[in-house]
Tab-separated table of N, CA, C and O in Angstrom:
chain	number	residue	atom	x	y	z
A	1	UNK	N	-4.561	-7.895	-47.259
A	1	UNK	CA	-5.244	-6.826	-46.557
A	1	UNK	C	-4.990	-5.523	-47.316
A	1	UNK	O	-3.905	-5.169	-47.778
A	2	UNK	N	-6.244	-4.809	-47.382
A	2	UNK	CA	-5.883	-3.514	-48.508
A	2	UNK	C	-6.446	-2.270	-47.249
A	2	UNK	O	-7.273	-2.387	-46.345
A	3	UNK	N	-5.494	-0.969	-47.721
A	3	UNK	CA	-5.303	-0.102	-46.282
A	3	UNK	C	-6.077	0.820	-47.074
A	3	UNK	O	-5.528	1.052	-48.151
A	4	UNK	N	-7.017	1.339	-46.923
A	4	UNK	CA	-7.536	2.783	-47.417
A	4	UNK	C	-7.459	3.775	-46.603
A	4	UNK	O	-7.614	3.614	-45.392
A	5	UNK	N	-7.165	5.147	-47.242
A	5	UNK	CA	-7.062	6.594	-46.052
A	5	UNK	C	-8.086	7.242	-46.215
A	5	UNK	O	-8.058	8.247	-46.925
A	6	UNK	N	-9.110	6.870	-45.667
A	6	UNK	CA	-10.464	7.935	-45.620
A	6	UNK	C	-10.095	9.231	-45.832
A	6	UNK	O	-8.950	9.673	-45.733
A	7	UNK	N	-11.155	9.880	-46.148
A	7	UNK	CA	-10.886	12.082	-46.061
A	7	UNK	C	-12.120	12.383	-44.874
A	7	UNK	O	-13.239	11.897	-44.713
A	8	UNK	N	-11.632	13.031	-44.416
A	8	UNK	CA	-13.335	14.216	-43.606
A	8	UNK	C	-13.891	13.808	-42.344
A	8	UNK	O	-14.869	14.222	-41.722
A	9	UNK	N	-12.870	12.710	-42.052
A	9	UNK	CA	-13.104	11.700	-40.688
A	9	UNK	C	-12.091	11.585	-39.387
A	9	UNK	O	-10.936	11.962	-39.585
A	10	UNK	N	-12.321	11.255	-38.500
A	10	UNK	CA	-11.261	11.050	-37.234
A	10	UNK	C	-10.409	9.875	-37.736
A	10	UNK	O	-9.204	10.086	-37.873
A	11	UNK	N	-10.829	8.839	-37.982
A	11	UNK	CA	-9.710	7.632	-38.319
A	11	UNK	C	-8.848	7.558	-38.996
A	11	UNK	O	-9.258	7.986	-40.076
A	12	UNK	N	-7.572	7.202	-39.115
A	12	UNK	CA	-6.767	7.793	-40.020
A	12	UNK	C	-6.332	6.354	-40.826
A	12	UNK	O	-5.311	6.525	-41.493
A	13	UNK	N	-6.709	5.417	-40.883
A	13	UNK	CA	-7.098	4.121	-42.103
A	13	UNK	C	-8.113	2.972	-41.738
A	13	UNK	O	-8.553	2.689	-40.624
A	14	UNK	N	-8.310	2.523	-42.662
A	14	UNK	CA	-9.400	1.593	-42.590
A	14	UNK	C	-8.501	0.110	-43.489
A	14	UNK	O	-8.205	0.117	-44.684
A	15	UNK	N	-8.275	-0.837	-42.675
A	15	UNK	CA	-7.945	-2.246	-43.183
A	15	UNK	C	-9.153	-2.819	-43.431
A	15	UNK	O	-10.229	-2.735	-42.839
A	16	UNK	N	-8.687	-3.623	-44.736
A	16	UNK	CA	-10.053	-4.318	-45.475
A	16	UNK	C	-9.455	-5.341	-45.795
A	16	UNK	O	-8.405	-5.222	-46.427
A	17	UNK	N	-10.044	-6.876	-45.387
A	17	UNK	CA	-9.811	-8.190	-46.116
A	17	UNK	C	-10.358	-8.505	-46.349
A	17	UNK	O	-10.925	-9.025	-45.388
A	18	UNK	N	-11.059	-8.758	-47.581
A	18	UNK	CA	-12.000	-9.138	-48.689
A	18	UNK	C	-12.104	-11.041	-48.728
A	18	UNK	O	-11.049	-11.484	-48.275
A	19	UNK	N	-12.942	-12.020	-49.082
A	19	UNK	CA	-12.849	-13.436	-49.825
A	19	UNK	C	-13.984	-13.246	-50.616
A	19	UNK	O	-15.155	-13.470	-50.307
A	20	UNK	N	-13.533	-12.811	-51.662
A	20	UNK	CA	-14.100	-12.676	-52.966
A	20	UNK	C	-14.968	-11.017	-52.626
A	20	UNK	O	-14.347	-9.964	-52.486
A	21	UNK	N	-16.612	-11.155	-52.546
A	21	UNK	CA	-17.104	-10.213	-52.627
A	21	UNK	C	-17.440	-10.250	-50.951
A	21	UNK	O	-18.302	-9.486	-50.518
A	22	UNK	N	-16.865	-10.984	-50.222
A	22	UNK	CA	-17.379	-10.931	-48.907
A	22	UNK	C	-16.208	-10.480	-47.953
A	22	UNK	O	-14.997	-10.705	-47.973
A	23	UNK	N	-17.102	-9.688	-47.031
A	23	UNK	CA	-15.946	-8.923	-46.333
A	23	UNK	C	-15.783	-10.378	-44.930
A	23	UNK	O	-16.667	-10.988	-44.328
A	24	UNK	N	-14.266	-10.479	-44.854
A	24	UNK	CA	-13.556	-10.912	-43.952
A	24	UNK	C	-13.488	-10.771	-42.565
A	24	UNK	O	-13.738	-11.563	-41.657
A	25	UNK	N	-12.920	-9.065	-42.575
A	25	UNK	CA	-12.271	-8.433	-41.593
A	25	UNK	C	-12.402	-7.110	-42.122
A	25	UNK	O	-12.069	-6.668	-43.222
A	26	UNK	N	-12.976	-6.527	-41.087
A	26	UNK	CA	-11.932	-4.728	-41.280
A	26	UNK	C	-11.570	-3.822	-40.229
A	26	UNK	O	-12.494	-3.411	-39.528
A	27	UNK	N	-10.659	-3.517	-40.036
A	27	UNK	CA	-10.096	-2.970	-38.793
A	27	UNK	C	-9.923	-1.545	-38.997
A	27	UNK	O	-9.799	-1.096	-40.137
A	28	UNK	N	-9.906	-0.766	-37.914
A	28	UNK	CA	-9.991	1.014	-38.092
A	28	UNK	C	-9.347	1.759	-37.369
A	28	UNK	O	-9.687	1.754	-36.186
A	29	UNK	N	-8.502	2.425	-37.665
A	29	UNK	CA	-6.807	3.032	-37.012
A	29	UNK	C	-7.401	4.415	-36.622
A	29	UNK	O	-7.562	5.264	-37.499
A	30	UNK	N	-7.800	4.711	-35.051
A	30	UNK	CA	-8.517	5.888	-34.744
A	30	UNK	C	-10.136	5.936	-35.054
A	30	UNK	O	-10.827	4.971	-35.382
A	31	UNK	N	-10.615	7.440	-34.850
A	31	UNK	CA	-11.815	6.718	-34.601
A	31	UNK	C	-12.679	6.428	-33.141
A	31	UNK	O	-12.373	5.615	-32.269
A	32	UNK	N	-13.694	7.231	-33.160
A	32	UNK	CA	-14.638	6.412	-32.284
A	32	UNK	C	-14.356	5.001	-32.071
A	32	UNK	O	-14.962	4.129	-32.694
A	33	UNK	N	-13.356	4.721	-31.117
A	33	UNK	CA	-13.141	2.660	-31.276
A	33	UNK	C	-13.806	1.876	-30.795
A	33	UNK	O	-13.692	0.744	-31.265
A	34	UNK	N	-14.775	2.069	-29.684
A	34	UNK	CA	-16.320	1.091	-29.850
A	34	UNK	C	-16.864	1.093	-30.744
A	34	UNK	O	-17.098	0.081	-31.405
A	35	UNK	N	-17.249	2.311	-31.042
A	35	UNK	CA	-18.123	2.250	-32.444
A	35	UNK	C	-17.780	1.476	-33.580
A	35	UNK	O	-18.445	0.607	-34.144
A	36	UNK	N	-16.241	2.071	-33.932
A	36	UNK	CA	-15.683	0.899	-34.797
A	36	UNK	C	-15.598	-0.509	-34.777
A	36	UNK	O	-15.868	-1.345	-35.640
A	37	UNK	N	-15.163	-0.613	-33.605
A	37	UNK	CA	-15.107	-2.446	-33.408
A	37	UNK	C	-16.489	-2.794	-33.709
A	37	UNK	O	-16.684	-3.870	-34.273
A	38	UNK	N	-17.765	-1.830	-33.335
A	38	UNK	CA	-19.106	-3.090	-33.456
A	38	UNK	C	-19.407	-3.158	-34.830
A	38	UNK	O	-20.025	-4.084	-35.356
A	39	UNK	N	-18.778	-1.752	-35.641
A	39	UNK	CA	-19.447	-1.909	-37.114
A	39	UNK	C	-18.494	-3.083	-37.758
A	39	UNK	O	-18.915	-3.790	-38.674
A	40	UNK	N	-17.161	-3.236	-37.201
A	40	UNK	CA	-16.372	-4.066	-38.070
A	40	UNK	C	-16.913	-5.573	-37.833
A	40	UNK	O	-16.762	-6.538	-38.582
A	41	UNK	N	-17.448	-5.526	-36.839
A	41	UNK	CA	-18.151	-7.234	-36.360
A	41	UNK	C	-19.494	-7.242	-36.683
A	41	UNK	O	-20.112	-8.273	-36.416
A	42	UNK	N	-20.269	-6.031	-37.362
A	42	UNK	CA	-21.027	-6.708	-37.839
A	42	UNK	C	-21.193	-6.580	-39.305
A	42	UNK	O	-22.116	-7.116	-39.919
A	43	UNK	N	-20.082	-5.706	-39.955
A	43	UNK	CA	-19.996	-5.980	-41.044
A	43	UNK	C	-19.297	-7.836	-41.435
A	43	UNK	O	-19.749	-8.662	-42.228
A	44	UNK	N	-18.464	-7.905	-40.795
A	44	UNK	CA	-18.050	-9.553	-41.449
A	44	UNK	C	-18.887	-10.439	-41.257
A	44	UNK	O	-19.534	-10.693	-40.241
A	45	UNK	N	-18.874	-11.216	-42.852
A	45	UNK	CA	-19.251	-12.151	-43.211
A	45	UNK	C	-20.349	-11.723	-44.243
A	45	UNK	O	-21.025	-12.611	-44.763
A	46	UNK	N	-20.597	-10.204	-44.620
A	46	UNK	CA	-21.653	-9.798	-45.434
A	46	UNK	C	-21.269	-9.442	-46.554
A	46	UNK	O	-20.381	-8.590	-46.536
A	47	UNK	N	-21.755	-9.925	-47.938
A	47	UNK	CA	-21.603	-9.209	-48.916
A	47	UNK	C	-21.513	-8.006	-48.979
A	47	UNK	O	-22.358	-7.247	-48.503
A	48	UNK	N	-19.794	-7.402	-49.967
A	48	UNK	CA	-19.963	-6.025	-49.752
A	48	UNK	C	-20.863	-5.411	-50.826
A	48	UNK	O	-20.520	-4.233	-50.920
A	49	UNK	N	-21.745	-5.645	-51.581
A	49	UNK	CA	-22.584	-4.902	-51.963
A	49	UNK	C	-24.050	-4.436	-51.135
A	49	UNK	O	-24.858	-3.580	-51.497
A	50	UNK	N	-24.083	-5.130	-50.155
A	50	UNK	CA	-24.995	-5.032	-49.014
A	50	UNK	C	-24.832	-4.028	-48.094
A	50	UNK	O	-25.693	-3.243	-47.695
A	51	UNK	N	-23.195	-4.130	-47.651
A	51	UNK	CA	-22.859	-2.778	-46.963
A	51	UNK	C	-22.651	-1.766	-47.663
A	51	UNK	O	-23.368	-0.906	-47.152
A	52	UNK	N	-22.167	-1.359	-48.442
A	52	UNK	CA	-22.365	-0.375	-49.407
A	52	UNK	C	-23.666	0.250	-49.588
A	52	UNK	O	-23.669	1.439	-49.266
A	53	UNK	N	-24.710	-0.186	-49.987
A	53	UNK	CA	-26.154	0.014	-50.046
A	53	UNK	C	-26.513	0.313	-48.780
A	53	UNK	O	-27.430	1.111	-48.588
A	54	UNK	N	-25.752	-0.365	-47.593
A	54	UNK	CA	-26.590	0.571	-46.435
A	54	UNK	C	-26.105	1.674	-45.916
A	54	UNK	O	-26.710	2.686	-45.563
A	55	UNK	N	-24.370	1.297	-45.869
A	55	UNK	CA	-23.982	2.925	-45.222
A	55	UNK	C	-23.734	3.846	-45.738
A	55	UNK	O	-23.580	4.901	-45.123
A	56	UNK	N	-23.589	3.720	-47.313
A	56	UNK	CA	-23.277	4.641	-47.992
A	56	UNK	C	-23.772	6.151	-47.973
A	56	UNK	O	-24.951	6.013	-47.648
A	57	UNK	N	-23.620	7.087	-48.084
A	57	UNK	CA	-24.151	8.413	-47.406
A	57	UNK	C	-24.492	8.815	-45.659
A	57	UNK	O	-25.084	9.815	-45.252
A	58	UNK	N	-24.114	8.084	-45.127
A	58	UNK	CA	-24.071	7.529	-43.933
A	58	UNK	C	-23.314	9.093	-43.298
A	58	UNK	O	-22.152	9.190	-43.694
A	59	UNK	N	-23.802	10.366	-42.350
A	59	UNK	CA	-22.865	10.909	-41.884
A	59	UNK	C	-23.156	11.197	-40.803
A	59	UNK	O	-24.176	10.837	-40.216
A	60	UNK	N	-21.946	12.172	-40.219
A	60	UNK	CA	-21.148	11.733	-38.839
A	60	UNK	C	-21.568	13.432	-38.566
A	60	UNK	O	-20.880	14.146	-39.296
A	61	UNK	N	-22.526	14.219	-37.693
A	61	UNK	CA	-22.482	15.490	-37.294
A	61	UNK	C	-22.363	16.245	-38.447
A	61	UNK	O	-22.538	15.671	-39.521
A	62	UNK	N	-22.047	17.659	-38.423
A	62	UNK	CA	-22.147	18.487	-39.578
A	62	UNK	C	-21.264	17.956	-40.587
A	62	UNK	O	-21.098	18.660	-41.583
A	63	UNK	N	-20.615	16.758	-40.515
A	63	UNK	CA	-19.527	16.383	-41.936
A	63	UNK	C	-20.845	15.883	-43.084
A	63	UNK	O	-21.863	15.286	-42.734
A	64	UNK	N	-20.580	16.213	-44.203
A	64	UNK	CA	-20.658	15.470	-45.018
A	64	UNK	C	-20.521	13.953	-45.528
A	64	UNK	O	-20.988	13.495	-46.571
A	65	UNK	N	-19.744	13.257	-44.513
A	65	UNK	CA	-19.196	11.661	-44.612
A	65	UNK	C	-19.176	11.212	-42.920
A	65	UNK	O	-19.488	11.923	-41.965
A	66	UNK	N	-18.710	9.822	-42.913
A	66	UNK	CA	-18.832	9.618	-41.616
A	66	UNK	C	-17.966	8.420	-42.168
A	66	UNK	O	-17.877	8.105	-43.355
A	67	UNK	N	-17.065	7.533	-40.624
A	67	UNK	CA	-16.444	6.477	-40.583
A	67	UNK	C	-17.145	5.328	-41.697
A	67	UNK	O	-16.535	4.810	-42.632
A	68	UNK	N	-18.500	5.098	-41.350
A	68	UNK	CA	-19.255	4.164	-42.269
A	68	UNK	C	-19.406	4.347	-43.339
A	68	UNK	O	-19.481	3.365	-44.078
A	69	UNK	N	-19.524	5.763	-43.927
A	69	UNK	CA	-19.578	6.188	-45.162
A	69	UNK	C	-18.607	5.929	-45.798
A	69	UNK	O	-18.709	5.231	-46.807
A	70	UNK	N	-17.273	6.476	-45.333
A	70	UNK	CA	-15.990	5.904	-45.887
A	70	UNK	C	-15.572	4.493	-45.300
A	70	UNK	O	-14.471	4.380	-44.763
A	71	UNK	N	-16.369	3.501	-45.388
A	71	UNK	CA	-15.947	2.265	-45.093
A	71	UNK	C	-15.936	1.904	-46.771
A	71	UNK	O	-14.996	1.664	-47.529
A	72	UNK	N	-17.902	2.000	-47.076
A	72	UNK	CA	-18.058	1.801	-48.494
A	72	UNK	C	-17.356	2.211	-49.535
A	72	UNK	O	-17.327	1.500	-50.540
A	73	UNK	N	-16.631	3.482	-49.489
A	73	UNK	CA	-15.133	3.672	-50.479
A	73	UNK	C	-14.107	2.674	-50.314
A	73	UNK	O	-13.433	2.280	-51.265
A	74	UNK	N	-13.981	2.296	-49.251
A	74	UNK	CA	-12.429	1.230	-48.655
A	74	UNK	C	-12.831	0.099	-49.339
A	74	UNK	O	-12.204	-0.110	-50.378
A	75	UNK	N	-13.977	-0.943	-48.961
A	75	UNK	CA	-14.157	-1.681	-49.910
A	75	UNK	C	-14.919	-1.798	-51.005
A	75	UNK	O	-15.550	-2.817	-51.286
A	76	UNK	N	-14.900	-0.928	-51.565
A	76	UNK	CA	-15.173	-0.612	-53.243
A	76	UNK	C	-13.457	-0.834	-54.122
A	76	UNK	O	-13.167	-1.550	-55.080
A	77	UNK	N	-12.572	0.140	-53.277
A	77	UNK	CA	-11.302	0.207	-53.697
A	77	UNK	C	-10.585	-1.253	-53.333
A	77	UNK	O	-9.539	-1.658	-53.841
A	78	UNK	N	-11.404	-1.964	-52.317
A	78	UNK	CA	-10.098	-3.106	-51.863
A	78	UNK	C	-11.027	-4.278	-53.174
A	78	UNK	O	-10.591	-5.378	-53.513
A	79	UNK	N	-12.003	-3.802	-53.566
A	79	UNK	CA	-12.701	-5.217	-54.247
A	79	UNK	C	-11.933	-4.586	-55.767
A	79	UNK	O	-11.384	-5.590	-56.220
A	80	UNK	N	-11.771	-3.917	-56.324
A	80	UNK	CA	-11.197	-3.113	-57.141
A	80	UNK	C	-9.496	-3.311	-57.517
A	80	UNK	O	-8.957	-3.183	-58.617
A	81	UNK	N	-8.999	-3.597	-56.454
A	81	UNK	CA	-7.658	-3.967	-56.692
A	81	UNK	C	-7.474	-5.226	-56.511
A	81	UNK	O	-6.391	-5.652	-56.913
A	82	UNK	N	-8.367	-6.154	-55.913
A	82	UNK	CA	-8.208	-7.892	-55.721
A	82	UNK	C	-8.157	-8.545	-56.787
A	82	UNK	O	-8.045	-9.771	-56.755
């Protein structure tokens, strides 16, 4: 399991378990936590180049980034260190 610390967001990490290029699991420490739980269930089982391509630029009110946005950094970095 690889822990990333988002910037510019309420959650203060994002767990990522990767099998190969496919996301596993990912769990989110803070945070809108409905919101989180539904994106983390429906991100698994999808190629992460799929999620990436969709949430990427993805934002949250006047931020610049949003939880989903910085998901696609978390596993970029967790496929990156596997």
């Amino acid at each position: 399991m690889h822990t990333y610390r988002p910037r510019g967001v309420c959650s203060k990490a994002i767990d990522v378990e990767l099998d190969g290029d496919t996301i596993r699991q990912i769990r989110f420490t803070g945070g809108c936590d409905g919101n989180l739980k539904a994106i983390a269930k429906l991100v698994a089982g999808q190629p992460v180049d799929d999620v990436v391509a969709l949430l990427r630029g993805n934002t949250c009110g006047p931020r610049s980034t949003s939880c989903a946005d910085q998901l696609t950094y978390a596993l970029e970095e967790a496929r990156a260190q596997a």
